[in-house]
Structures are given as C-alpha cells and as structure tokens.
Coordinates of C-alpha atoms and ligand atoms in Angstrom, one line a residue:
M1 CA 0.0 0.0 0.0
E2 CA 1.4 3.4 -0.9
Y3 CA 2.5 5.7 1.9
I4 CA -0.3 8.4 2.0
K5 CA -3.0 5.8 1.7
Y6 CA -1.4 3.7 4.5
R7 CA -1.3 6.8 6.8
F8 CA -4.9 7.5 6.0
Y9 CA -5.8 3.9 6.8
Q10 CA -4.0 4.1 10.1
K11 CA -5.7 7.2 11.3
A12 CA -9.1 6.5 9.8
N13 CA -9.3 3.0 11.0
K14 CA -8.9 4.1 14.5
C15 CA -12.0 6.4 14.1
A16 CA -13.8 3.7 12.3
K17 CA -13.5 1.5 15.4
E18 CA -14.9 4.4 17.5
F19 CA -17.7 4.9 15.1
Q20 CA -18.8 1.3 15.4
R21 CA -18.3 1.2 19.2
L22 CA -20.5 4.3 19.6
K23 CA -23.1 2.7 17.4
S24 CA -23.2 -0.5 19.4
E25 CA -22.8 0.9 23.0
H26 CA -24.6 4.3 22.9
A27 CA -27.3 4.0 20.4
D28 CA -29.9 5.3 22.9
V29 CA -28.2 8.6 23.9
V30 CA -30.5 11.5 23.2
L31 CA -28.9 14.3 21.2
G32 CA -31.6 16.9 21.7
E33 CA -35.1 17.8 20.5
V34 CA -36.3 18.4 17.0
K35 CA -38.6 21.4 16.6
L36 CA -41.3 21.7 13.9
G37 CA -39.7 25.0 12.9
Q38 CA -36.4 23.1 12.1
V39 CA -38.2 20.6 10.0
L40 CA -40.1 23.3 8.1
T41 CA -36.9 25.4 7.5
G42 CA -34.7 22.9 5.8
M43 CA -33.7 20.8 8.9
K44 CA -31.4 23.5 10.2
G45 CA -29.4 22.9 13.4
I46 CA -30.4 19.2 13.8
P47 CA -27.2 17.2 14.5
L48 CA -27.7 14.4 11.9
L49 CA -24.5 13.9 10.0
V50 CA -21.0 12.7 11.0
T51 CA -18.5 14.6 9.0
D52 CA -14.8 14.8 10.1
T53 CA -13.1 16.9 7.5
S54 CA -14.4 20.4 8.7
K55 CA -16.7 22.1 11.1
L56 CA -18.7 25.3 10.6
D57 CA -19.2 27.7 13.5
P58 CA -22.0 30.3 12.9
E59 CA -19.9 33.1 14.4
E60 CA -16.3 32.1 13.5
G61 CA -16.8 30.3 10.2
I62 CA -15.1 27.2 8.9
R63 CA -12.4 25.2 10.5
F64 CA -10.7 22.3 8.7
K65 CA -9.6 19.7 11.2
G66 CA -9.5 22.5 13.8
Y67 CA -7.6 25.1 11.7
S68 CA -9.2 28.4 10.6
I69 CA -8.5 29.8 7.1
P70 CA -5.9 32.3 8.3
E71 CA -4.1 29.4 10.2
L72 CA -4.2 27.2 7.1
R73 CA -2.8 30.1 5.0
E74 CA 0.1 30.4 7.4
K75 CA 0.8 26.7 8.2
L76 CA 0.2 24.6 5.0
P77 CA 3.1 24.0 2.7
K78 CA 3.8 26.5 -0.1
I79 CA 5.7 26.1 -3.3
N80 CA 6.5 29.9 -3.3
P81 CA 7.4 31.2 0.2
D82 CA 5.4 34.5 -0.4
G83 CA 2.5 32.8 -2.2
E84 CA -0.5 30.8 -1.0
P85 CA -0.4 27.2 0.2
I86 CA -1.1 24.4 -2.3
P87 CA -4.4 22.7 -1.9
E88 CA -2.8 19.2 -1.8
G89 CA -1.7 20.1 1.7
L90 CA -5.3 20.7 2.7
L91 CA -6.4 17.4 1.2
Y92 CA -3.6 15.7 3.2
L93 CA -4.9 17.4 6.3
M94 CA -8.5 16.4 5.7
L95 CA -7.6 12.8 5.0
I96 CA -4.9 12.3 7.7
G97 CA -5.7 15.0 10.3
E98 CA -2.2 16.5 10.4
I99 CA -0.6 19.5 8.7
P100 CA 1.7 17.8 6.2
S101 CA 5.4 18.4 5.8
Q102 CA 6.5 20.1 2.5
E103 CA 7.6 16.7 1.3
D104 CA 4.3 15.0 2.1
A105 CA 2.3 17.7 0.3
L106 CA 4.6 17.4 -2.8
N107 CA 4.3 13.6 -2.7
L108 CA 0.6 13.9 -2.8
S109 CA 0.8 16.5 -5.6
R110 CA 2.9 14.0 -7.6
D111 CA 0.5 11.2 -6.8
L112 CA -2.4 13.2 -8.2
A113 CA -0.3 14.1 -11.3
T114 CA 0.1 10.4 -12.1
R115 CA -3.6 9.8 -11.7
A116 CA -4.7 12.7 -13.9
H117 CA -5.3 10.8 -17.2
V118 CA -8.9 11.5 -18.4
P119 CA -10.4 8.8 -20.6
Q120 CA -11.1 9.8 -24.3
H121 CA -14.8 9.0 -24.1
T122 CA -15.2 11.7 -21.4
F123 CA -13.9 14.3 -23.8
D124 CA -16.2 12.8 -26.4
V125 CA -19.1 13.1 -24.0
I126 CA -18.4 16.8 -23.4
D127 CA -17.9 17.4 -27.2
A128 CA -21.2 15.7 -28.0
M129 CA -23.1 18.2 -25.8
P130 CA -24.4 21.4 -27.5
K131 CA -22.4 24.5 -26.5
T132 CA -25.7 25.8 -25.1
S133 CA -25.3 23.3 -22.3
K134 CA -24.3 25.1 -19.2
P135 CA -20.7 24.4 -18.1
M136 CA -22.1 22.7 -14.9
T137 CA -24.2 20.4 -17.0
Q138 CA -21.1 19.5 -19.0
F139 CA -19.1 19.1 -15.8
S140 CA -21.6 16.7 -14.1
A141 CA -22.0 14.7 -17.3
A142 CA -18.2 14.4 -17.7
I143 CA -17.8 13.1 -14.1
L144 CA -20.7 10.6 -14.6
S145 CA -19.1 9.3 -17.8
M146 CA -16.0 8.4 -15.9
A147 CA -17.9 5.8 -13.8
T148 CA -16.7 3.3 -16.4
E149 CA -13.3 3.6 -14.6
S150 CA -14.7 2.9 -11.1
T151 CA -12.5 0.7 -9.1
F152 CA -15.1 0.6 -6.4
Q153 CA -17.8 -0.7 -8.8
K154 CA -15.6 -3.4 -10.1
A155 CA -14.5 -4.5 -6.6
Y156 CA -18.2 -4.6 -5.5
R157 CA -19.1 -6.7 -8.5
A158 CA -16.1 -9.1 -7.9
G159 CA -17.6 -9.7 -4.4
V160 CA -14.9 -7.9 -2.3
N161 CA -15.6 -8.0 1.4
K162 CA -17.2 -4.8 2.7
K163 CA -14.3 -4.1 5.1
Y164 CA -12.2 -3.3 2.0
F165 CA -14.7 -1.0 0.4
W166 CA -12.8 2.0 1.6
D167 CA -9.7 1.0 -0.3
A168 CA -11.4 0.9 -3.8
T169 CA -13.3 4.1 -2.8
Y170 CA -9.9 5.8 -2.0
E171 CA -8.6 4.9 -5.5
D172 CA -11.7 6.3 -7.2
V173 CA -11.6 9.4 -5.0
M174 CA -7.9 10.2 -5.7
N175 CA -8.4 9.5 -9.4
L176 CA -11.4 11.7 -9.6
I177 CA -9.8 14.6 -7.8
A178 CA -6.7 14.3 -10.0
R179 CA -8.8 14.5 -13.2
L180 CA -11.2 17.3 -12.4
P181 CA -8.8 20.2 -13.4
R182 CA -8.3 18.7 -16.8
I183 CA -12.0 18.3 -17.3
A184 CA -12.8 21.7 -16.1
A185 CA -10.2 23.3 -18.3
Y186 CA -11.4 21.3 -21.3
I187 CA -14.9 22.6 -20.8
Y188 CA -13.6 26.1 -20.5
R189 CA -11.4 26.1 -23.6
R190 CA -14.1 24.3 -25.6
Q191 CA -16.8 26.8 -24.5
F192 CA -14.9 30.1 -24.7
F193 CA -11.6 29.4 -26.8
N194 CA -13.0 27.4 -29.7
S195 CA -11.7 24.1 -28.4
D196 CA -8.1 25.4 -28.5
H197 CA -7.0 23.0 -25.7
I198 CA -3.9 23.2 -23.6
E199 CA -2.2 20.0 -22.5
P200 CA -1.5 19.5 -18.8
N201 CA 2.0 20.1 -17.4
P202 CA 2.6 17.3 -14.9
R203 CA 5.4 19.3 -13.2
L204 CA 2.8 21.8 -12.0
D205 CA 0.8 21.5 -8.8
W206 CA -2.9 20.6 -9.0
A207 CA -4.2 24.2 -8.9
G208 CA -1.3 25.6 -10.9
N209 CA -2.1 23.1 -13.6
L210 CA -5.7 24.1 -13.7
A211 CA -4.6 27.8 -14.3
H212 CA -2.2 26.6 -17.0
M213 CA -4.7 24.5 -18.8
M214 CA -7.2 27.4 -18.8
G215 CA -4.5 29.5 -20.4
H216 CA -2.9 31.4 -17.4
D217 CA 0.7 30.8 -16.6
S218 CA 1.5 33.8 -14.4
E219 CA 2.5 33.4 -10.8
E220 CA -0.3 35.9 -9.8
V221 CA -3.1 33.6 -11.3
R222 CA -1.5 30.5 -9.7
R223 CA -1.5 32.3 -6.4
L224 CA -5.2 33.2 -6.8
F225 CA -6.1 29.6 -7.9
R226 CA -4.4 28.1 -4.9
L227 CA -6.2 30.4 -2.5
Y228 CA -9.5 29.8 -4.4
M229 CA -9.1 26.0 -4.3
I230 CA -8.3 26.0 -0.5
I231 CA -11.2 28.3 0.7
H232 CA -13.9 26.4 -1.3
A233 CA -12.7 22.9 -0.5
D234 CA -15.2 22.0 2.3
H235 CA -18.0 23.5 4.5
E236 CA -18.9 20.6 6.8
G237 CA -21.4 17.9 5.8
G238 CA -24.8 19.5 5.7
N239 CA -24.5 21.8 2.6
V240 CA -26.3 20.7 -0.5
S241 CA -23.3 19.3 -2.4
A242 CA -21.6 17.6 0.5
H243 CA -24.8 16.1 1.8
T244 CA -25.9 14.9 -1.7
A245 CA -22.6 13.1 -2.2
H246 CA -22.9 11.5 1.2
L247 CA -26.5 10.4 0.7
V248 CA -25.9 8.9 -2.7
G249 CA -22.7 7.3 -1.4
S250 CA -24.8 5.7 1.4
A251 CA -26.4 3.5 -1.2
L252 CA -22.9 2.3 -2.1
S253 CA -23.0 4.1 -5.4
N254 CA -19.5 4.7 -6.9
P255 CA -17.8 8.0 -6.2
Y256 CA -18.3 9.2 -9.8
Y257 CA -22.1 8.8 -9.3
C258 CA -21.8 10.5 -5.9
Y259 CA -19.9 13.5 -7.1
A260 CA -21.8 14.0 -10.4
A261 CA -25.0 14.2 -8.1
A262 CA -23.2 16.6 -5.7
M263 CA -22.4 18.9 -8.7
T264 CA -26.1 19.2 -9.8
G265 CA -26.7 20.4 -6.3
L266 CA -23.8 22.9 -6.4
A267 CA -25.2 24.2 -9.7
G268 CA -28.3 25.6 -7.8
P269 CA -28.5 29.4 -7.5
L270 CA -28.9 29.3 -3.7
H271 CA -25.7 27.2 -3.5
G272 CA -22.6 27.4 -5.8
L273 CA -24.3 29.1 -8.7
A274 CA -24.4 32.2 -6.6
N275 CA -20.8 32.8 -7.5
Q276 CA -21.7 33.6 -11.0
D277 CA -25.0 35.1 -10.2
V278 CA -23.2 37.8 -8.2
I279 CA -21.4 38.9 -11.3
F280 CA -24.5 38.6 -13.5
W281 CA -26.4 40.7 -10.9
I282 CA -23.6 43.3 -10.9
F283 CA -23.7 43.7 -14.6
E284 CA -27.5 44.0 -14.5
M285 CA -27.0 46.8 -11.9
I286 CA -24.4 48.6 -14.1
E287 CA -26.7 48.4 -17.1
E288 CA -29.7 49.6 -15.1
L289 CA -27.9 52.5 -13.4
D290 CA -25.9 53.2 -16.6
T291 CA -22.6 53.5 -14.7
D292 CA -19.9 51.2 -13.3
T293 CA -19.1 53.6 -10.6
P294 CA -22.5 54.1 -8.9
T295 CA -22.9 56.0 -5.7
D296 CA -23.8 54.2 -2.5
E297 CA -27.4 55.6 -2.7
Q298 CA -27.7 54.2 -6.2
V299 CA -26.5 50.8 -5.2
A300 CA -28.9 50.9 -2.2
E301 CA -31.8 51.7 -4.5
Y302 CA -30.9 48.9 -6.8
C303 CA -30.7 46.4 -3.9
K304 CA -34.2 47.5 -2.7
H305 CA -35.5 47.0 -6.3
T306 CA -34.0 43.5 -6.3
L307 CA -35.7 42.6 -2.9
E308 CA -39.0 44.2 -4.0
S309 CA -39.1 42.1 -7.1
G310 CA -39.0 38.9 -4.9
R311 CA -35.4 38.0 -5.8
V312 CA -32.4 37.4 -3.6
I313 CA -29.2 39.4 -3.4
P314 CA -26.6 36.8 -4.4
G315 CA -23.5 36.4 -2.3
Y316 CA -25.3 37.5 0.8
G317 CA -26.9 35.4 3.6
H318 CA -26.1 31.9 4.8
A319 CA -27.9 28.9 6.2
V320 CA -25.5 28.6 9.1
L321 CA -23.1 31.6 9.3
R322 CA -24.2 34.6 11.3
K323 CA -21.1 36.9 10.5
T324 CA -19.0 37.9 7.5
D325 CA -17.7 34.6 6.0
P326 CA -13.9 34.3 6.7
R327 CA -13.6 33.1 3.1
F328 CA -14.9 36.4 2.0
T329 CA -12.4 38.1 4.3
A330 CA -9.5 36.0 3.0
Q331 CA -10.3 37.2 -0.5
Q332 CA -10.7 40.8 0.5
E333 CA -7.4 40.7 2.2
F334 CA -5.9 39.2 -1.0
A335 CA -7.3 42.0 -3.1
N336 CA -6.1 44.6 -0.6
K337 CA -2.6 43.2 -0.9
Y338 CA -2.3 42.6 -4.6
I339 CA -4.9 44.6 -6.5
K340 CA -5.0 48.4 -6.8
D341 CA -8.1 50.2 -7.9
D342 CA -10.0 47.6 -10.0
K343 CA -13.7 48.3 -10.8
M344 CA -15.1 44.9 -10.1
V345 CA -13.2 44.6 -6.9
N346 CA -14.3 48.2 -5.8
L347 CA -17.8 47.2 -6.5
A348 CA -17.5 44.1 -4.3
N349 CA -16.1 46.3 -1.5
Q350 CA -18.9 48.9 -2.0
L351 CA -21.6 46.2 -1.8
Y352 CA -20.1 45.0 1.5
R353 CA -20.7 48.5 2.7
V354 CA -24.2 48.9 1.4
V355 CA -25.9 45.5 1.4
P356 CA -25.8 44.3 5.0
P357 CA -27.8 47.2 6.6
I358 CA -30.4 46.8 3.9
L359 CA -30.8 43.1 4.4
G360 CA -30.7 43.6 8.1
S361 CA -33.6 46.0 7.9
V362 CA -35.8 43.4 6.2
G363 CA -36.3 41.6 9.5
K364 CA -36.6 38.0 8.4
I365 CA -33.1 37.5 6.9
K366 CA -31.0 35.7 9.6
N367 CA -27.6 36.6 8.2
P368 CA -27.2 39.9 6.3
W369 CA -23.5 39.4 5.8
P370 CA -21.5 38.2 2.7
N371 CA -20.6 34.7 2.0
V372 CA -17.7 33.3 -0.1
D373 CA -19.5 34.0 -3.4
A374 CA -19.7 37.8 -2.9
Y375 CA -16.0 38.3 -3.7
S376 CA -14.7 35.3 -5.8
G377 CA -16.1 36.5 -9.1
S378 CA -14.6 39.9 -8.8
L379 CA -11.1 38.4 -8.2
L380 CA -11.3 36.0 -11.2
Y381 CA -12.6 38.8 -13.3
H382 CA -9.7 41.0 -12.4
Y383 CA -7.2 38.4 -13.5
G384 CA -8.8 37.9 -16.9
I385 CA -11.1 35.0 -16.2
K386 CA -14.2 36.9 -17.3
E387 CA -16.4 34.0 -18.5
Y388 CA -18.5 34.0 -15.3
T389 CA -20.9 31.2 -16.4
F390 CA -17.9 29.0 -15.8
Y391 CA -17.2 30.1 -12.2
T392 CA -19.3 27.3 -10.5
V393 CA -17.2 24.7 -12.3
M394 CA -14.1 26.1 -10.5
F395 CA -16.0 25.8 -7.2
G396 CA -16.8 22.2 -8.1
V397 CA -13.1 21.4 -8.7
S398 CA -12.2 22.7 -5.3
R399 CA -15.2 21.2 -3.4
A400 CA -14.2 17.7 -4.4
L401 CA -11.3 17.8 -1.9
G402 CA -13.5 17.8 1.2
V403 CA -16.6 16.1 -0.1
L404 CA -14.6 13.1 -1.5
A405 CA -12.2 12.9 1.5
S406 CA -15.5 12.5 3.5
L407 CA -16.7 9.8 1.3
V408 CA -13.7 7.7 2.0
N409 CA -14.3 8.3 5.7
D410 CA -17.9 7.2 5.2
R411 CA -16.7 3.9 3.7
I412 CA -14.0 3.1 6.2
Y413 CA -16.5 3.9 9.1
G414 CA -19.0 1.5 7.4
M415 CA -21.8 4.1 7.5
P416 CA -25.2 2.6 6.7
I417 CA -27.7 3.6 4.1
E418 CA -29.3 6.9 5.0
R419 CA -33.1 6.7 5.4
P420 CA -34.8 9.5 7.5
T421 CA -38.4 9.2 8.2
S422 CA -41.0 11.4 6.3
H423 CA -44.7 12.1 7.1
P424 CA -47.6 13.8 5.3
L425 CA -48.1 17.4 6.2
S426 CA -51.2 16.4 8.2
W427 CA -49.1 14.4 10.6
F428 CA -47.0 17.5 11.5
K429 CA -50.2 19.5 11.9
E430 CA -51.5 16.8 14.2
Q431 CA -48.4 17.1 16.3
A432 CA -48.7 20.8 16.6
E433 CA -52.4 21.2 16.9
G434 CA -53.8 17.9 17.9
K435 CA -55.8 17.3 14.7
G436 CA -54.7 16.7 11.1
S437 CA -56.3 17.8 7.8
D438 CA -56.3 17.0 4.1
C439 CA -53.2 19.2 3.5
Ligands
HAX1 N1 -31.4 38.2 -0.4 C1 -32.8 38.3 -0.2 N2 -33.5 37.5 0.6 C2 -32.8 36.6 1.4 C3 -31.4 36.6 1.4 C4 -30.7 37.4 0.4 N3 -29.4 37.4 0.2 N4 -30.9 35.7 2.2 C5 -32.1 35.2 2.9 N5 -33.1 35.7 2.3 C6 -34.5 35.4 2.7 C7 -34.8 34.0 2.3 O1 -35.1 33.8 1.0 C8 -36.0 33.7 3.3 O2 -37.2 34.3 2.6 P1 -38.6 33.6 2.9 O3 -38.9 33.6 4.3 O4 -39.5 34.5 2.1 O5 -38.5 32.3 2.3 C9 -35.7 34.5 4.5 O6 -34.8 35.5 4.1 C10 -35.0 33.7 5.6 O7 -34.0 33.1 5.1 P2 -32.7 32.7 6.0 O8 -33.2 31.7 7.1 O9 -32.0 33.9 6.5 O10 -31.7 32.0 5.0 P3 -31.9 30.5 4.5 O11 -31.1 29.6 5.4 O12 -33.3 30.1 4.2 O13 -31.1 30.6 3.1 C11 -29.3 31.2 1.6 C12 -29.7 30.7 3.0 C13 -27.9 31.2 1.4 C14 -29.9 30.2 0.6 C15 -29.9 32.6 1.5 O14 -29.3 33.5 2.3 C16 -29.8 33.2 0.0 O15 -30.7 32.9 -0.8 N6 -28.7 33.9 -0.3 C17 -28.4 34.4 -1.6 C18 -27.9 33.3 -2.5 C19 -26.5 32.9 -2.1 O16 -25.6 33.8 -1.9 N7 -26.2 31.6 -2.0 C20 -24.9 31.1 -1.7 C21 -24.8 30.7 -0.2 C22 -23.4 30.2 0.1 C23 -23.1 28.9 -0.6 O17 -23.7 27.9 -0.4 N8 -22.2 29.0 -1.6 O18 -22.1 27.9 -2.3

C-alpha cells in the first residue's frame, strides 16, 4: 500500500472503530429535541451527520480539522514562500488529520499528477453536448461518464468483502480529484476558446495546472487559484453538495455517481451558482444604473429594487453563518494586498458597505453578511477569467477535496444507508395542533 493511503488507513481505521463502538454501545443517547420549525426550514441545526473533514461555526466560520482559514494560509506548505499554500496540503490534512510536511504535500501532488489521465470517451461526451449546455451540465455529465473507470464498482461486482470498500473508494476518489482540473479546463477552452485546448503540465501543482490548462501561466493567477481551491474545499457535511454526495454514497453508489450528483446540487442558485449570479447581478445593476461607478445611494436603490421584485441578493446570507464569512475576508485581504483600484473589486467592496444594513432591515433575513461568493467572481474577473458562467465549475473542482475525502471516511467507518423518516403534512399538523387535515 502506498504511503499516504497507508497513513490515511492508520488514522481513519482508529476512528472507524470508535464509530462502530458508539453505534453499538450508545445508540440510545438522546442528542436533543427536534422542533417543527427546524423541519419546516430545511432541517437547520439538527445534529444528523457525522463529518470529520471540517466544522462550521455560525460566528467564527469554517475550521478544517481544527484550523481556521488564516491558520491554514500560514501553516500549510507552499511552493512559493510568499505565495498561497497548495491545496494538496489541505487534502492531506482532511484525510490524515495532520498538517503535512512540504515533502508530504509534494508527494501527494505528484501522486495526483500520475492519476490525472482522463479517458477519451469523457472528452467525447463533453464534445457531444451542445455549447448551449451550461458548463455545470457538462461538468456533471463528464464526471458521470468516468464511472466506467470505477475501481469501487468493479470491486463490489467481484464480491470484495465490505471491510475493503474504503480501499477501492480511496482509489476512485484520488483518481477523480486528479482528473477534475483537466475536465474543467477542457470545458472552459471548448466553450470560450473554440476548443483550442492546452495539455496538462505534470510538473505543476494541482491548482497551478488548472490555471495553466485554462491559459494562465503567471504566478499571480496561480496564487489566486491556490487560494480559491483552499477556501472552497469544504464546508462541513450539511451543505447541499456535501450532503448529496454522502446520501448517494450511502447506497454504495460509486464515487463518480456521488460527485456528479453533488455537482447538480452545487449548480443551484442558492448554493454554488451564486458565485456567477453575483457577477450577473452586478452587470445588471451597471446596465440599469448606466454607470460602473455608482454612488452608495444608487446601489442601495438597486438592492431594494431586487428585494421588492422577490429576488435574492446573491453572495449574501447563509444557512449557518451569522457573521461575515472568513472566506470572504480572506479574498478581500488578498485583493487589498495585490490589487489596486479595480472596478469589479471596488464594487465588491462597495456592496459589502451597502448591502448588510439593507438586508438587516428586512427583518426576516437571519444573516445579512456576505458569503464566499460575494468576492470570488470579482477576483477572477480582475485576473482575466471573465467568463463567469464557468465560475461554479471552479468551485466544483475545489469542493471535491472535502466532499470526496469525507466519502472515503464514510466507507471506512462503514456508514449505513441513510433513510430518515417522512410524514404527510397532516401528521405535522396533528403534532402541533392535535388534529390533522387534508393538507
Ligand atoms: N437576499 C434576499 N432574501 C434573502 C437573502 C438574500 N441574500 N438571504 C435570505 N433571504 C430570505 C430567504 O429567501 C427567506 O425568505 P422567505 O422567508 O420568504 O422564504 C428569509 O430571508 C429567511 O432566510 P434565512 O433563514 O436567512 O436563510 P436560508 O437559510 O433560508 O437561506 C441562503 C440561506 C444562502 C440560501 C440565502 O441567504 C440566500 O438565498 N442567499 C443568496 C444566494 C447565495 O448567496 N447563496 C450562496 C450561499 C453560500 C453557498 O452555499 N455557496 O455555495
């Protein structure tokens, strides 16, 4: 067994034993009460999922294995001492639970490079789709098409004992993560550069290679891509994409199925699509106000108009967070350090000033502060990646790190099929009011 996989096995197997022990010895422990309000507002706050890769605190934001984003930016290995850490280090941390040495992170990077070959039929599937297919449709279909390669599926069919499922899942997960940058770049160059594709450079790191294959070889863009891939990598287990992958995986579907399904969730406007909707909405505002340097009063009027027309302001609000998202702050710090006077970045900063008081005054919105998507598009746009209908695909490349690391955990823990109970609405009415009804 190769070294990183062996280290994962050693760590995760210990936790797997704890999982099984808790299941058999403490199944009756009560974790709290479930309120009707929680059921009717998307199951918020009910402790239902075991996810070890990261934990989201409403006030503080995300921590990956206990490390905040500023700590990760300081501690994870870098290729360039004054740059951003490489995401391979974060993948190592989520799998093994320790900050890797430089050598460990580079070993993982090399391992991914050797797994990055995308089968020809996946390119054929992408090429067969009309260019009117959204990049996220192409991305999900491409991932699904690689299920032909699934080690897990073959192992299951061959009758492998379930205690080895994690091993075949690990192989699929690492292969899939390795191939996503090539697939994303292929979709990008096909859609926006007339299929003028750029071959991967196996000497580059995972994020640097994505930038390269999209047509960007400057150190500035590599630095941005490394930051981008780290901050989007995971957001504990209950968000739509992570939960989807986990749920589909609980039926022992192969990791390609799980991640293709997760990506159809990420493509929703209340989740990952918000990163492109932010730019779309900013351009609508510029057109409507007929200026790209509006006053705060003009922006406020536009926000109110959006709310009055029954739409959301993209990039703001969150199902769990109750403060400015530290992923937003990390990007703003990056912009303050490296970018001087850029219109899209200035607009992102202006919106941060104007939007929260307006959302706060609505009353019902629990979090008026920006999430990760409020800034990411402006940064990409500044560095010349202006094709914003592609942005959610980049999010999807990054999110694979956490979601798929969790999927290997699910398999080594031996998690069972997920099957919550549902009732007709009348049952809930009966619980609340003592009598049901037709609806
Ligand atoms: N603009 C307008 N209305 C908003 C709002 C926003 N930015 N955020 C919340 N609301 C509304 C909700 O639509 C809801 O309205 P109704 O009661 O009429 O249904 C009400 O305020 C209460 O919502 P909430 O409890 O505060 O928030 P939810 O947990 O229901 O929703 C969302 C969280 C992120 C989906 C929500 O804040 C939103 O739609 N934001 C805009 C879209 C967005 O930025 N999504 C990306 C989130 C981060 C992410 O997953 N990235 O991938």
